[in-house]
Amino acid sequence: SYVLTQPPSVSVAPGKTARITCGENNIGIKSVHWYQQKPGQAPVLVIYYDNERPSGIPERFSGSNSGNTATLTISRVEAGDEADYYCQVWDSSSDHRLFGAGTKLTVL
Amino acid sequence: QVQLVQSGAEVKKPGASVKVSCKASGYTFTSYDINWVRQAPGQGLEWMGWVNPNSGSTVYAQKFQGRVTITGNTSTSTAYMELSSLRSDDTAVYYCARERGNYHYYMDVWGKGTTVTVSS
């Protein structure tokens, strides 16, 4: 089972804003990272340290983290954004890395 | 450019072991930890463990303790993940990923994955 709670699916029309959540008790005190995975491909880091974008990731991708919920926001959604998205944190007590179960983003 | 190149697909029988390699290039191998993450068909990402190639230190997910061994060879800049006592539910794509961060670690470069099929 996964400690980090993500909705199984999110649907959005092209040009609109998609928000994908990642929930855990007091997740706001941790740093959350987000990965995009398209079918048949390896995951790609899209957000790290809650809201930092790696080079090459469009500004349309942003993140926030507060309280019990972290959120990945994709603005002006494009068909090419359709993918599975996973959140990930570091558990300091065990030195383990934890993933959410993933959210399938569908662009209508 | 920074790359992680993984070994090819494997087919194993139940009870056997598999060893997957991950060759790093484009950066100093000993400067970053390597994680292993697997993904069963139609399922999500599952973290297995990591290795510090410089010290050889490892941490494994509890689920794989006793069955997984992750190592690094600094002379060849290659990390390895060996999983023993294979079962059918170990059928998955296995990824290696470079890790960054000063605490609150994240994985910035991933290999393309190695498919391991366990079948009698």
CSV table of C-alpha atoms in Angstrom, one decimal:
chain,number,residue,atom,x,y,z
A,1,SER,CA,0.0,0.0,0.0
A,2,TYR,CA,1.1,3.6,-0.6
A,3,VAL,CA,1.5,6.1,2.2
A,4,LEU,CA,1.1,9.1,-0.2
A,5,THR,CA,-2.5,9.5,-1.4
A,6,GLN,CA,-3.1,10.5,-5.0
A,7,PRO,CA,-6.4,10.5,-7.0
A,8,PRO,CA,-6.3,7.6,-9.5
A,9,SER,CA,-7.3,9.9,-12.4
A,10,VAL,CA,-7.8,13.5,-13.3
A,11,SER,CA,-9.4,14.7,-16.6
A,12,VAL,CA,-9.0,18.2,-18.1
A,13,ALA,CA,-9.8,19.9,-21.4
A,14,PRO,CA,-6.9,21.3,-23.5
A,15,GLY,CA,-6.0,24.8,-22.5
A,16,LYS,CA,-7.4,24.4,-19.0
A,17,THR,CA,-5.5,23.9,-15.7
A,18,ALA,CA,-5.0,20.4,-14.2
A,19,ARG,CA,-4.3,20.0,-10.5
A,20,ILE,CA,-3.0,16.7,-9.1
A,21,THR,CA,-2.8,16.2,-5.4
A,22,CYS,CA,-0.6,14.2,-3.1
A,23,GLY,CA,-1.7,13.8,0.5
A,24,GLU,CA,-0.1,12.7,3.7
A,25,ASN,CA,-0.3,13.9,7.3
A,26,ASN,CA,2.0,17.0,7.6
A,27,ILE,CA,3.4,16.5,4.1
A,28,GLY,CA,4.0,20.3,4.2
A,29,ILE,CA,7.1,19.8,6.3
A,30,LYS,CA,8.7,17.6,3.7
A,31,SER,CA,9.9,18.3,0.2
A,32,VAL,CA,7.8,16.7,-2.5
A,33,HIS,CA,9.0,15.8,-6.0
A,34,TRP,CA,6.9,15.0,-9.0
A,35,TYR,CA,7.6,12.6,-12.0
A,36,GLN,CA,5.8,12.3,-15.3
A,37,GLN,CA,5.7,8.9,-17.0
A,38,LYS,CA,4.3,8.4,-20.5
A,39,PRO,CA,3.4,4.9,-21.7
A,40,GLY,CA,6.4,2.7,-22.3
A,41,GLN,CA,8.9,5.3,-21.1
A,42,ALA,CA,10.9,5.9,-18.0
A,43,PRO,CA,9.7,8.5,-15.5
A,44,VAL,CA,10.9,12.1,-15.9
A,45,LEU,CA,11.4,14.6,-13.1
A,46,VAL,CA,9.1,17.6,-13.6
A,47,ILE,CA,9.2,19.2,-10.2
A,48,TYR,CA,11.6,18.9,-7.2
A,49,TYR,CA,11.7,20.6,-3.8
A,50,ASP,CA,8.0,21.3,-4.0
A,51,ASN,CA,8.1,23.9,-6.8
A,52,GLU,CA,11.5,23.8,-8.6
A,53,ARG,CA,11.6,23.0,-12.3
A,54,PRO,CA,14.5,21.1,-13.9
A,55,SER,CA,15.9,22.6,-17.0
A,56,GLY,CA,13.7,21.8,-20.1
A,57,ILE,CA,10.5,21.5,-18.1
A,58,PRO,CA,7.9,24.1,-19.3
A,59,GLU,CA,6.9,26.9,-17.0
A,60,ARG,CA,3.4,25.5,-17.2
A,61,PHE,CA,4.4,23.0,-14.6
A,62,SER,CA,4.4,24.2,-11.0
A,63,GLY,CA,4.0,22.9,-7.5
A,64,SER,CA,3.0,23.8,-4.1
A,65,ASN,CA,3.0,22.1,-0.7
A,66,SER,CA,1.3,23.0,2.6
A,67,GLY,CA,-0.4,21.3,5.4
A,68,ASN,CA,-1.5,17.8,4.5
A,69,THR,CA,-1.5,18.3,0.7
A,70,ALA,CA,1.0,18.9,-2.1
A,71,THR,CA,-0.2,19.9,-5.5
A,72,LEU,CA,1.2,19.6,-9.0
A,73,THR,CA,-0.4,22.2,-11.2
A,74,ILE,CA,-0.2,22.1,-15.0
A,75,SER,CA,-1.5,25.3,-16.7
A,76,ARG,CA,-2.6,25.5,-20.3
A,77,VAL,CA,-2.8,21.7,-20.6
A,78,GLU,CA,-1.7,20.2,-23.9
A,79,ALA,CA,-2.4,16.8,-25.4
A,80,GLY,CA,1.3,15.9,-24.8
A,81,ASP,CA,0.8,16.3,-21.0
A,82,GLU,CA,-1.3,13.1,-21.0
A,83,ALA,CA,0.6,10.8,-18.7
A,84,ASP,CA,0.9,9.2,-15.3
A,85,TYR,CA,2.2,11.5,-12.5
A,86,TYR,CA,3.8,10.3,-9.3
A,87,CYS,CA,4.7,12.2,-6.2
A,88,GLN,CA,7.7,11.2,-4.1
A,89,VAL,CA,9.1,12.1,-0.7
A,90,TRP,CA,12.1,11.1,1.5
A,91,ASP,CA,11.2,9.5,4.8
A,92,SER,CA,13.8,10.8,7.2
A,93,SER,CA,13.1,8.2,9.9
A,94,SER,CA,13.9,5.2,7.7
A,95,ASP,CA,16.0,6.9,4.9
A,96,HIS,CA,13.5,5.4,2.5
A,97,ARG,CA,12.1,7.0,-0.6
A,98,LEU,CA,8.3,6.8,-1.0
A,99,PHE,CA,6.1,7.1,-4.1
A,100,GLY,CA,2.4,7.8,-4.4
A,101,ALA,CA,0.3,5.4,-6.3
A,102,GLY,CA,0.2,7.7,-9.3
A,103,THR,CA,-2.5,9.7,-11.1
A,104,LYS,CA,-3.5,9.2,-14.7
A,105,LEU,CA,-4.0,12.6,-16.4
A,106,THR,CA,-6.4,12.4,-19.3
A,107,VAL,CA,-6.6,15.3,-21.7
A,108,LEU,CA,-10.2,15.4,-23.1
B,1,GLN,CA,25.4,14.1,-21.5
B,2,VAL,CA,24.4,12.3,-18.3
B,3,GLN,CA,23.2,8.8,-19.1
B,4,LEU,CA,22.3,5.6,-17.3
B,5,VAL,CA,22.4,2.6,-19.7
B,6,GLN,CA,20.8,-0.6,-18.4
B,7,SER,CA,21.3,-4.2,-19.4
B,8,GLY,CA,18.9,-6.0,-21.6
B,9,ALA,CA,15.7,-7.9,-20.9
B,10,GLU,CA,15.8,-11.1,-18.8
B,11,VAL,CA,13.6,-14.2,-18.6
B,12,LYS,CA,14.0,-16.2,-15.4
B,13,LYS,CA,12.4,-19.2,-13.8
B,14,PRO,CA,10.8,-19.0,-10.3
B,15,GLY,CA,13.4,-19.5,-7.6
B,16,ALA,CA,16.3,-18.1,-9.8
B,17,SER,CA,18.2,-14.9,-9.4
B,18,VAL,CA,18.6,-11.9,-11.7
B,19,LYS,CA,21.3,-9.3,-11.8
B,20,VAL,CA,20.6,-6.0,-13.7
B,21,SER,CA,23.3,-3.5,-14.5
B,22,CYS,CA,23.2,0.3,-14.9
B,23,LYS,CA,26.2,2.0,-16.5
B,24,ALA,CA,26.6,5.6,-15.7
B,25,SER,CA,28.3,8.2,-18.0
B,26,GLY,CA,28.6,11.9,-18.3
B,27,TYR,CA,29.2,12.6,-14.6
B,28,THR,CA,31.4,11.5,-11.7
B,29,PHE,CA,29.8,8.1,-10.7
B,30,THR,CA,31.0,8.3,-7.1
B,31,SER,CA,29.3,11.7,-6.5
B,32,TYR,CA,25.7,10.5,-6.6
B,33,ASP,CA,23.7,7.7,-5.1
B,34,ILE,CA,21.9,5.3,-7.3
B,35,ASN,CA,18.4,4.1,-6.6
B,36,TRP,CA,16.5,1.1,-8.0
B,37,VAL,CA,12.7,1.4,-8.6
B,38,ARG,CA,10.5,-1.2,-10.2
B,39,GLN,CA,7.1,-1.2,-11.9
B,40,ALA,CA,5.0,-4.2,-12.3
B,41,PRO,CA,2.7,-4.4,-15.4
B,42,GLY,CA,-0.1,-1.8,-15.0
B,43,GLN,CA,1.1,-0.8,-11.6
B,44,GLY,CA,2.9,2.2,-10.0
B,45,LEU,CA,6.5,2.9,-9.1
B,46,GLU,CA,7.9,0.9,-6.2
B,47,TRP,CA,11.2,2.0,-4.5
B,48,MET,CA,13.6,-0.9,-3.8
B,49,GLY,CA,16.7,0.6,-2.4
B,50,TRP,CA,19.8,2.7,-3.0
B,51,VAL,CA,23.6,2.5,-3.0
B,52,ASN,CA,26.3,5.0,-2.3
B,53,PRO,CA,28.9,4.1,-4.9
B,54,ASN,CA,31.6,5.8,-3.0
B,55,SER,CA,31.2,4.1,0.3
B,56,GLY,CA,29.2,1.0,-0.7
B,57,SER,CA,26.5,1.9,1.8
B,58,THR,CA,23.1,0.6,1.0
B,59,VAL,CA,19.5,1.0,2.3
B,60,TYR,CA,16.8,-1.4,1.2
B,61,ALA,CA,13.0,-1.2,1.3
B,62,GLN,CA,11.7,-3.6,4.0
B,63,LYS,CA,9.8,-5.6,1.4
B,64,PHE,CA,13.0,-6.6,-0.3
B,65,GLN,CA,15.3,-7.1,2.7
B,66,GLY,CA,17.1,-10.4,2.4
B,67,ARG,CA,16.3,-10.8,-1.3
B,68,VAL,CA,17.9,-7.8,-2.9
B,69,THR,CA,21.6,-6.7,-3.2
B,70,ILE,CA,22.5,-3.4,-4.7
B,71,THR,CA,26.2,-2.7,-5.4
B,72,GLY,CA,28.4,-0.2,-7.3
B,73,ASN,CA,31.6,-0.8,-9.2
B,74,THR,CA,33.6,2.4,-9.2
B,75,SER,CA,36.1,1.1,-11.8
B,76,THR,CA,33.4,0.6,-14.4
B,77,SER,CA,30.9,3.3,-13.2
B,78,THR,CA,28.3,0.6,-13.0
B,79,ALA,CA,25.6,-0.1,-10.4
B,80,TYR,CA,24.0,-3.5,-10.0
B,81,MET,CA,20.7,-4.8,-8.6
B,82,GLU,CA,20.5,-8.5,-7.8
B,83,LEU,CA,17.2,-10.0,-6.8
B,84,SER,CA,17.0,-13.6,-5.6
B,85,SER,CA,14.3,-16.2,-5.0
B,86,LEU,CA,12.3,-14.8,-7.9
B,87,ARG,CA,8.6,-15.2,-8.0
B,88,SER,CA,6.0,-14.5,-10.7
B,89,ASP,CA,5.1,-11.2,-9.0
B,90,ASP,CA,8.6,-10.0,-9.5
B,91,THR,CA,7.8,-9.6,-13.2
B,92,ALA,CA,8.4,-5.9,-13.7
B,93,VAL,CA,10.4,-3.2,-15.4
B,94,TYR,CA,13.4,-2.3,-13.2
B,95,TYR,CA,14.8,1.2,-13.3
B,96,CYS,CA,17.9,2.7,-12.0
B,97,ALA,CA,17.9,6.4,-11.2
B,98,ARG,CA,20.6,8.9,-10.1
B,99,GLU,CA,19.7,10.7,-6.9
B,100,ARG,CA,20.3,14.3,-6.0
B,101,GLY,CA,19.6,16.4,-3.0
B,102,ASN,CA,20.9,17.2,0.4
B,103,TYR,CA,18.2,15.4,2.3
B,104,HIS,CA,14.8,15.4,0.7
B,105,TYR,CA,16.3,13.4,-2.1
B,106,TYR,CA,15.0,13.2,-5.6
B,107,MET,CA,15.8,11.3,-8.8
B,108,ASP,CA,16.9,13.4,-11.7
B,109,VAL,CA,18.1,11.0,-14.3
B,110,TRP,CA,16.6,7.6,-15.0
B,111,GLY,CA,17.7,4.6,-17.1
B,112,LYS,CA,15.3,3.3,-19.7
B,113,GLY,CA,14.4,0.3,-17.7
B,114,THR,CA,15.1,-3.5,-17.9
B,115,THR,CA,12.2,-5.9,-18.2
B,116,VAL,CA,12.5,-9.0,-16.0
B,117,THR,CA,10.0,-11.7,-16.7
B,118,VAL,CA,9.6,-14.6,-14.2
B,119,SER,CA,7.9,-17.6,-15.7
B,120,SER,CA,8.1,-21.3,-15.5
